[in-house]
Amino acid sequence: MNSLLRARQLDKAHIQQLLGRAQYFADHSSDLLRTYTLATLFFEPSTRTNLSFQMAATRLGIRVLPFSIEHSSLLKGESLQDTLQTLDALGVDAAVIRHSENWPESGVADQTEMALINAGSGVFEHPTQALLDALTIQQQFSTFSNLVITIVGDVLHSRVARSNIHILKVLGAKMQFAGPEEYMSSELEKLAPWVDFDQGIRESDVVMMLRIQHERHANPALICKEDYHRRYGMTAERMAAMQNHAVLLHPGPVNREVEVASEVLDHSRCLVRRQVANGVLVRMAVLEWCLQGGLT
Ligand code: CP
């Protein structure tokens, strides 16, 4: 069994193999993994990640056990570690975990035989989101060399940005950040420059807008949505200022009329829905690798 805990554990060859396998699954399904079982543990809300893991498992023949935090003994005080050891003892093969804390660094993966897959850990990592973003960009441009990719917005609270900066840099893209100064991260600034938003839009091949993550803000009421949209939102005018070939990504869920204008979501170069579809393919590839290996 393999675990996918952080984007940083993946080198270029491994990322390329996972993307290749994900693309293969665009035209193929297989029930070869029908002897395996999967549990999904979502301590934070999710639509895309949770359902796409379930869809991916279904397409591979993996049985998904019904498990909800609200009806589990976690509510009686059982720890994550003890819960995972219980699933292990039951014979579950893999667990997908989303948590507000940086659980991969807690050592729980060393205490279980199961494959563990990080479906979002606090502000730290969301590796399968970065892989599906990379697949979406690869489908569009075939290469990452010389691509300029600007990640815009609430970088400070973004696990998506932290996983993407690793994956996309390893693949050869030129990464940069833009958005409000208060969302700048000194840690991430060491990895990519912070540029003016409108300049970034004009010179980018890919603009990745981030959701304002109100749930991680000490004082969410301080944000004026109209002001944010005017200064940092992707409007139809800003979309028109992008290069003719440039595309727009957003991991979702989108705050309409805040990060992105509703009309822009229907633009032919807005790939948000393709990202969601690619989430199933990437998670099929990840589940296969975690349960059966097979990649070098
Ligand atoms: N992008 C993403 O993780 O979406 P969900 O929170 O809906 O899973």
GROMACS .gro file of C-alpha atoms and ligand atoms in nm:
model
  304
    1MET     CA    1   0.000   0.000   0.000
    2ASN     CA    2   0.112   0.357  -0.070
    3SER     CA    3  -0.014   0.674   0.096
    4LEU     CA    4  -0.045   1.015  -0.069
    5LEU     CA    5   0.001   1.263   0.214
    6ARG     CA    6   0.166   1.564   0.052
    7ALA     CA    7   0.246   1.697  -0.295
    8ARG     CA    8   0.611   1.727  -0.191
    9GLN     CA    9   0.650   1.349  -0.185
   10LEU     CA   10   0.592   1.335  -0.565
   11ASP     CA   11   0.880   1.390  -0.808
   12LYS     CA   12   0.840   1.484  -1.173
   13ALA     CA   13   0.838   1.129  -1.308
   14HIS     CA   14   0.581   1.018  -1.054
   15ILE     CA   15   0.354   1.317  -1.126
   16GLN     CA   16   0.379   1.254  -1.501
   17GLN     CA   17   0.292   0.887  -1.452
   18LEU     CA   18  -0.012   0.972  -1.239
   19LEU     CA   19  -0.128   1.228  -1.499
   20GLY     CA   20  -0.076   0.975  -1.779
   21ARG     CA   21  -0.275   0.714  -1.595
   22ALA     CA   22  -0.550   0.969  -1.515
   23GLN     CA   23  -0.573   1.058  -1.886
   24TYR     CA   24  -0.598   0.685  -1.966
   25PHE     CA   25  -0.901   0.663  -1.737
   26ALA     CA   26  -1.077   0.928  -1.948
   27ASP     CA   27  -1.158   0.643  -2.189
   28HIS     CA   28  -1.130   0.337  -1.967
   29SER     CA   29  -1.289   0.195  -1.656
   30SER     CA   30  -1.187  -0.121  -1.474
   31ASP     CA   31  -1.326  -0.323  -1.187
   32LEU     CA   32  -0.988  -0.483  -1.114
   33LEU     CA   33  -0.986  -0.323  -0.768
   34ARG     CA   34  -1.319  -0.478  -0.669
   35THR     CA   35  -1.168  -0.666  -0.375
   36TYR     CA   36  -1.069  -0.340  -0.203
   37THR     CA   37  -1.264  -0.122   0.040
   38LEU     CA   38  -1.239   0.253   0.098
   39ALA     CA   39  -1.361   0.480   0.378
   40THR     CA   40  -1.394   0.856   0.337
   41LEU     CA   41  -1.347   1.067   0.651
   42PHE     CA   42  -1.447   1.428   0.592
   43PHE     CA   43  -1.411   1.642   0.906
   44GLU     CA   44  -1.468   1.952   0.689
   45PRO     CA   45  -1.737   2.010   0.424
   46SER     CA   46  -1.675   1.896   0.068
   47THR     CA   47  -1.872   1.838  -0.248
   48ARG     CA   48  -1.615   1.790  -0.525
   49THR     CA   49  -1.341   1.598  -0.344
   50ASN     CA   50  -1.568   1.366  -0.147
   51LEU     CA   51  -1.797   1.276  -0.437
   52SER     CA   52  -1.516   1.247  -0.691
   53PHE     CA   53  -1.329   1.001  -0.468
   54GLN     CA   54  -1.653   0.803  -0.441
   55MET     CA   55  -1.707   0.824  -0.817
   56ALA     CA   56  -1.345   0.723  -0.883
   57ALA     CA   57  -1.377   0.427  -0.647
   58THR     CA   58  -1.704   0.321  -0.813
   59ARG     CA   59  -1.542   0.326  -1.158
   60LEU     CA   60  -1.262   0.103  -1.028
   61GLY     CA   61  -1.494  -0.143  -0.857
   62ILE     CA   62  -1.378  -0.040  -0.507
   63ARG     CA   63  -1.643  -0.071  -0.238
   64VAL     CA   64  -1.696   0.257  -0.050
   65LEU     CA   65  -1.803   0.199   0.311
   66PRO     CA   66  -2.066   0.438   0.439
   67PHE     CA   67  -1.891   0.644   0.708
   68SER     CA   68  -2.003   0.976   0.846
   69ILE     CA   69  -1.816   1.164   1.116
   70GLU     CA   70  -2.151   1.271   1.271
   71HIS     CA   71  -2.257   0.909   1.329
   72SER     CA   72  -1.919   0.774   1.434
   73SER     CA   73  -1.751   0.723   1.770
   74LEU     CA   74  -1.538   1.028   1.694
   75LEU     CA   75  -1.829   1.212   1.855
   76LYS     CA   76  -1.773   1.008   2.169
   77GLY     CA   77  -1.416   1.133   2.184
   78GLU     CA   78  -1.235   0.862   1.987
   79SER     CA   79  -0.919   1.008   1.834
   80LEU     CA   80  -0.836   1.009   1.462
   81GLN     CA   81  -0.551   0.769   1.534
   82ASP     CA   82  -0.777   0.523   1.717
   83THR     CA   83  -1.042   0.556   1.446
   84LEU     CA   84  -0.789   0.471   1.176
   85GLN     CA   85  -0.658   0.175   1.375
   86THR     CA   86  -1.018   0.055   1.411
   87LEU     CA   87  -1.073   0.078   1.036
   88ASP     CA   88  -0.743  -0.105   0.989
   89ALA     CA   89  -0.854  -0.386   1.218
   90LEU     CA   90  -1.182  -0.409   1.026
   91GLY     CA   91  -0.982  -0.475   0.711
   92VAL     CA   92  -1.044  -0.144   0.530
   93ASP     CA   93  -0.778  -0.096   0.263
   94ALA     CA   94  -0.770   0.283   0.220
   95ALA     CA   95  -0.899   0.596   0.388
   96VAL     CA   96  -0.943   0.940   0.234
   97ILE     CA   97  -0.913   1.211   0.499
   98ARG     CA   98  -1.001   1.581   0.503
   99HIS     CA   99  -0.926   1.761   0.829
  100SER     CA  100  -0.875   2.117   0.950
  101GLU     CA  101  -0.541   2.016   1.102
  102ASN     CA  102  -0.213   1.913   0.942
  103TRP     CA  103  -0.284   1.547   1.016
  104PRO     CA  104  -0.020   1.399   0.778
  105GLU     CA  105   0.250   1.545   1.006
  106SER     CA  106   0.097   1.380   1.317
  107GLY     CA  107   0.245   1.040   1.238
  108VAL     CA  108  -0.089   0.858   1.203
  109ALA     CA  109   0.021   0.716   0.869
  110ASP     CA  110   0.305   0.528   1.042
  111GLN     CA  111   0.059   0.352   1.271
  112THR     CA  112  -0.172   0.198   1.012
  113GLU     CA  113  -0.144  -0.060   0.737
  114MET     CA  114  -0.407   0.119   0.528
  115ALA     CA  115  -0.328   0.354   0.242
  116LEU     CA  116  -0.408   0.710   0.354
  117ILE     CA  117  -0.492   0.982   0.104
  118ASN     CA  118  -0.489   1.350   0.196
  119ALA     CA  119  -0.809   1.514   0.072
  120GLY     CA  120  -0.717   1.848   0.232
  121SER     CA  121  -0.527   1.921   0.553
  122GLY     CA  122  -0.584   2.264   0.708
  123VAL     CA  123  -0.401   2.534   0.515
  124PHE     CA  124  -0.119   2.293   0.429
  125GLU     CA  125  -0.186   2.046   0.148
  126HIS     CA  126  -0.445   1.929  -0.105
  127PRO     CA  127  -0.233   1.709  -0.333
  128THR     CA  128  -0.509   1.557  -0.547
  129GLN     CA  129  -0.647   1.906  -0.623
  130ALA     CA  130  -0.303   2.008  -0.750
  131LEU     CA  131  -0.284   1.693  -0.964
  132LEU     CA  132  -0.624   1.758  -1.121
  133ASP     CA  133  -0.526   2.118  -1.186
  134ALA     CA  134  -0.207   1.994  -1.353
  135LEU     CA  135  -0.407   1.748  -1.566
  136THR     CA  136  -0.640   2.027  -1.676
  137ILE     CA  137  -0.345   2.247  -1.776
  138GLN     CA  138  -0.171   1.958  -1.953
  139GLN     CA  139  -0.484   1.883  -2.158
  140GLN     CA  140  -0.497   2.247  -2.263
  141PHE     CA  141  -0.130   2.318  -2.340
  142SER     CA  142   0.037   1.972  -2.367
  143THR     CA  143   0.344   2.117  -2.192
  144PHE     CA  144   0.430   2.314  -1.878
  145SER     CA  145   0.757   2.460  -2.009
  146ASN     CA  146   0.746   2.839  -2.032
  147LEU     CA  147   0.385   2.853  -1.907
  148VAL     CA  148   0.321   3.149  -1.675
  149ILE     CA  149   0.069   3.054  -1.405
  150THR     CA  150  -0.061   3.314  -1.159
  151ILE     CA  151  -0.239   3.203  -0.841
  152VAL     CA  152  -0.463   3.484  -0.720
  153GLY     CA  153  -0.629   3.566  -0.388
  154ASP     CA  154  -0.633   3.416  -0.041
  155VAL     CA  155  -0.297   3.244  -0.075
  156LEU     CA  156  -0.231   3.272   0.299
  157HIS     CA  157  -0.510   3.028   0.387
  158SER     CA  158  -0.482   2.808   0.077
  159ARG     CA  159  -0.380   2.443   0.084
  160VAL     CA  160  -0.453   2.440  -0.290
  161ALA     CA  161  -0.181   2.702  -0.351
  162ARG     CA  162   0.072   2.516  -0.135
  163SER     CA  163   0.025   2.188  -0.321
  164ASN     CA  164   0.006   2.353  -0.663
  165ILE     CA  165   0.324   2.554  -0.621
  166HIS     CA  166   0.517   2.229  -0.579
  167ILE     CA  167   0.348   2.023  -0.851
  168LEU     CA  168   0.342   2.295  -1.118
  169LYS     CA  169   0.698   2.413  -1.050
  170VAL     CA  170   0.828   2.058  -1.069
  171LEU     CA  171   0.654   2.020  -1.405
  172GLY     CA  172   0.833   2.330  -1.535
  173ALA     CA  173   0.582   2.616  -1.509
  174LYS     CA  174   0.681   2.969  -1.405
  175MET     CA  175   0.471   3.038  -1.097
  176GLN     CA  176   0.366   3.371  -0.947
  177PHE     CA  177   0.112   3.502  -0.695
  178ALA     CA  178  -0.119   3.804  -0.692
  179GLY     CA  179  -0.390   3.946  -0.470
  180PRO     CA  180  -0.437   4.148  -0.152
  181GLU     CA  181  -0.122   4.219   0.050
  182GLU     CA  182  -0.284   4.087   0.366
  183TYR     CA  183  -0.310   3.743   0.204
  184MET     CA  184   0.056   3.732   0.106
  185SER     CA  185   0.250   3.453   0.267
  186SER     CA  186   0.618   3.510   0.345
  187GLU     CA  187   0.667   3.134   0.326
  188LEU     CA  188   0.517   3.116  -0.025
  189GLU     CA  189   0.689   3.435  -0.141
  190LYS     CA  190   1.016   3.247  -0.109
  191LEU     CA  191   0.885   3.004  -0.374
  192ALA     CA  192   0.736   3.248  -0.628
  193PRO     CA  193   0.717   3.626  -0.676
  194TRP     CA  194   0.414   3.837  -0.586
  195VAL     CA  195   0.304   4.046  -0.887
  196ASP     CA  196   0.047   4.316  -0.954
  197PHE     CA  197  -0.289   4.148  -1.026
  198ASP     CA  198  -0.368   4.318  -1.357
  199GLN     CA  199  -0.011   4.272  -1.478
  200GLY     CA  200  -0.031   3.905  -1.382
  201ILE     CA  201  -0.351   3.861  -1.579
  202ARG     CA  202  -0.201   4.009  -1.895
  203GLU     CA  203   0.112   3.795  -1.893
  204SER     CA  204  -0.034   3.463  -1.775
  205ASP     CA  205  -0.123   3.152  -1.969
  206VAL     CA  206  -0.320   3.026  -1.670
  207VAL     CA  207  -0.491   3.234  -1.401
  208MET     CA  208  -0.596   3.032  -1.097
  209MET     CA  209  -0.840   3.220  -0.874
  210LEU     CA  210  -0.868   3.110  -0.510
  211ARG     CA  211  -1.174   3.117  -0.287
  212ILE     CA  212  -1.165   3.357   0.007
  213GLN     CA  213  -1.157   3.104   0.289
  214HIS     CA  214  -1.378   3.282   0.539
  215GLU     CA  215  -1.380   2.980   0.769
  216ARG     CA  216  -1.007   3.026   0.834
  217HIS     CA  217  -1.021   3.403   0.891
  218ALA     CA  218  -1.006   3.545   1.243
  219ASN     CA  219  -1.253   3.818   1.143
  220PRO     CA  220  -1.441   3.734   0.819
  221ALA     CA  221  -1.672   4.035   0.860
  222LEU     CA  222  -1.383   4.265   0.768
  223ILE     CA  223  -1.397   4.165   0.400
  224CYS     CA  224  -1.612   4.386   0.177
  225LYS     CA  225  -1.717   4.153  -0.105
  226GLU     CA  226  -1.792   4.433  -0.353
  227ASP     CA  227  -1.456   4.598  -0.288
  228TYR     CA  228  -1.274   4.264  -0.322
  229HIS     CA  229  -1.450   4.192  -0.651
  230ARG     CA  230  -1.366   4.537  -0.788
  231ARG     CA  231  -0.998   4.510  -0.693
  232TYR     CA  232  -0.921   4.139  -0.726
  233GLY     CA  233  -1.219   3.968  -0.891
  234MET     CA  234  -1.211   3.806  -1.234
  235THR     CA  235  -1.458   4.024  -1.423
  236ALA     CA  236  -1.553   4.006  -1.793
  237GLU     CA  237  -1.322   4.305  -1.851
  238ARG     CA  238  -1.027   4.130  -1.691
  239MET     CA  239  -1.105   3.811  -1.880
  240ALA     CA  240  -1.088   4.015  -2.202
  241ALA     CA  241  -0.747   4.150  -2.093
  242MET     CA  242  -0.602   3.799  -2.073
  243GLN     CA  243  -0.412   3.658  -2.369
  244ASN     CA  244  -0.638   3.496  -2.631
  245HIS     CA  245  -0.516   3.148  -2.543
  246ALA     CA  246  -0.509   3.198  -2.164
  247VAL     CA  247  -0.743   2.997  -1.941
  248LEU     CA  248  -0.908   3.048  -1.603
  249LEU     CA  249  -0.909   2.791  -1.322
  250HIS     CA  250  -1.070   2.789  -0.978
  251PRO     CA  251  -1.063   2.489  -0.741
  252GLY     CA  252  -1.417   2.559  -0.621
  253PRO     CA  253  -1.644   2.618  -0.454
  254VAL     CA  254  -1.668   2.962  -0.616
  255ASN     CA  255  -1.799   3.266  -0.433
  256ARG     CA  256  -1.984   3.416  -0.730
  257GLU     CA  257  -1.941   3.793  -0.774
  258VAL     CA  258  -1.649   3.784  -0.528
  259GLU     CA  259  -1.351   3.600  -0.680
  260VAL     CA  260  -1.526   3.544  -1.013
  261ALA     CA  261  -1.819   3.712  -1.189
  262SER     CA  262  -2.101   3.473  -1.273
  263GLU     CA  263  -2.083   3.552  -1.645
  264VAL     CA  264  -1.713   3.459  -1.653
  265LEU     CA  265  -1.793   3.108  -1.527
  266ASP     CA  266  -1.967   3.040  -1.861
  267HIS     CA  267  -1.673   3.166  -2.068
  268SER     CA  268  -1.527   2.908  -2.310
  269ARG     CA  269  -1.182   2.955  -2.152
  270CYS     CA  270  -1.306   2.906  -1.797
  271LEU     CA  271  -1.216   2.543  -1.717
  272VAL     CA  272  -1.379   2.508  -1.375
  273ARG     CA  273  -1.616   2.230  -1.482
  274ARG     CA  274  -1.338   2.044  -1.661
  275GLN     CA  275  -1.137   2.059  -1.338
  276VAL     CA  276  -1.423   1.885  -1.156
  277ALA     CA  277  -1.443   1.613  -1.423
  278ASN     CA  278  -1.066   1.565  -1.410
  279GLY     CA  279  -1.092   1.519  -1.033
  280VAL     CA  280  -1.249   1.178  -1.093
  281LEU     CA  281  -0.972   1.071  -1.334
  282VAL     CA  282  -0.688   1.185  -1.110
  283ARG     CA  283  -0.841   1.019  -0.807
  284MET     CA  284  -0.880   0.694  -1.002
  285ALA     CA  285  -0.506   0.709  -1.076
  286VAL     CA  286  -0.422   0.790  -0.714
  287LEU     CA  287  -0.645   0.515  -0.573
  288GLU     CA  288  -0.494   0.262  -0.812
  289TRP     CA  289  -0.140   0.364  -0.716
  290CYS     CA  290  -0.217   0.365  -0.344
  291LEU     CA  291  -0.379   0.022  -0.350
  292GLN     CA  292  -0.175  -0.158  -0.613
  293GLY     CA  293   0.137   0.045  -0.680
  294GLY     CA  294   0.246  -0.011  -1.037
  295LEU     CA  295   0.417   0.320  -1.100
  296THR     CA  296   0.796   0.331  -1.095
  297CP      N1  297  -1.183   2.202  -0.444
  297CP      C1  298  -1.236   2.136  -0.339
  297CP      O1  299  -1.165   2.079  -0.256
  297CP      O2  300  -1.373   2.138  -0.336
  297CP      P1  301  -1.462   2.070  -0.219
  297CP      O3  302  -1.434   2.148  -0.092
  297CP      O4  303  -1.605   2.083  -0.266
  297CP      O5  304  -1.416   1.929  -0.205
   0.00000   0.00000   0.00000
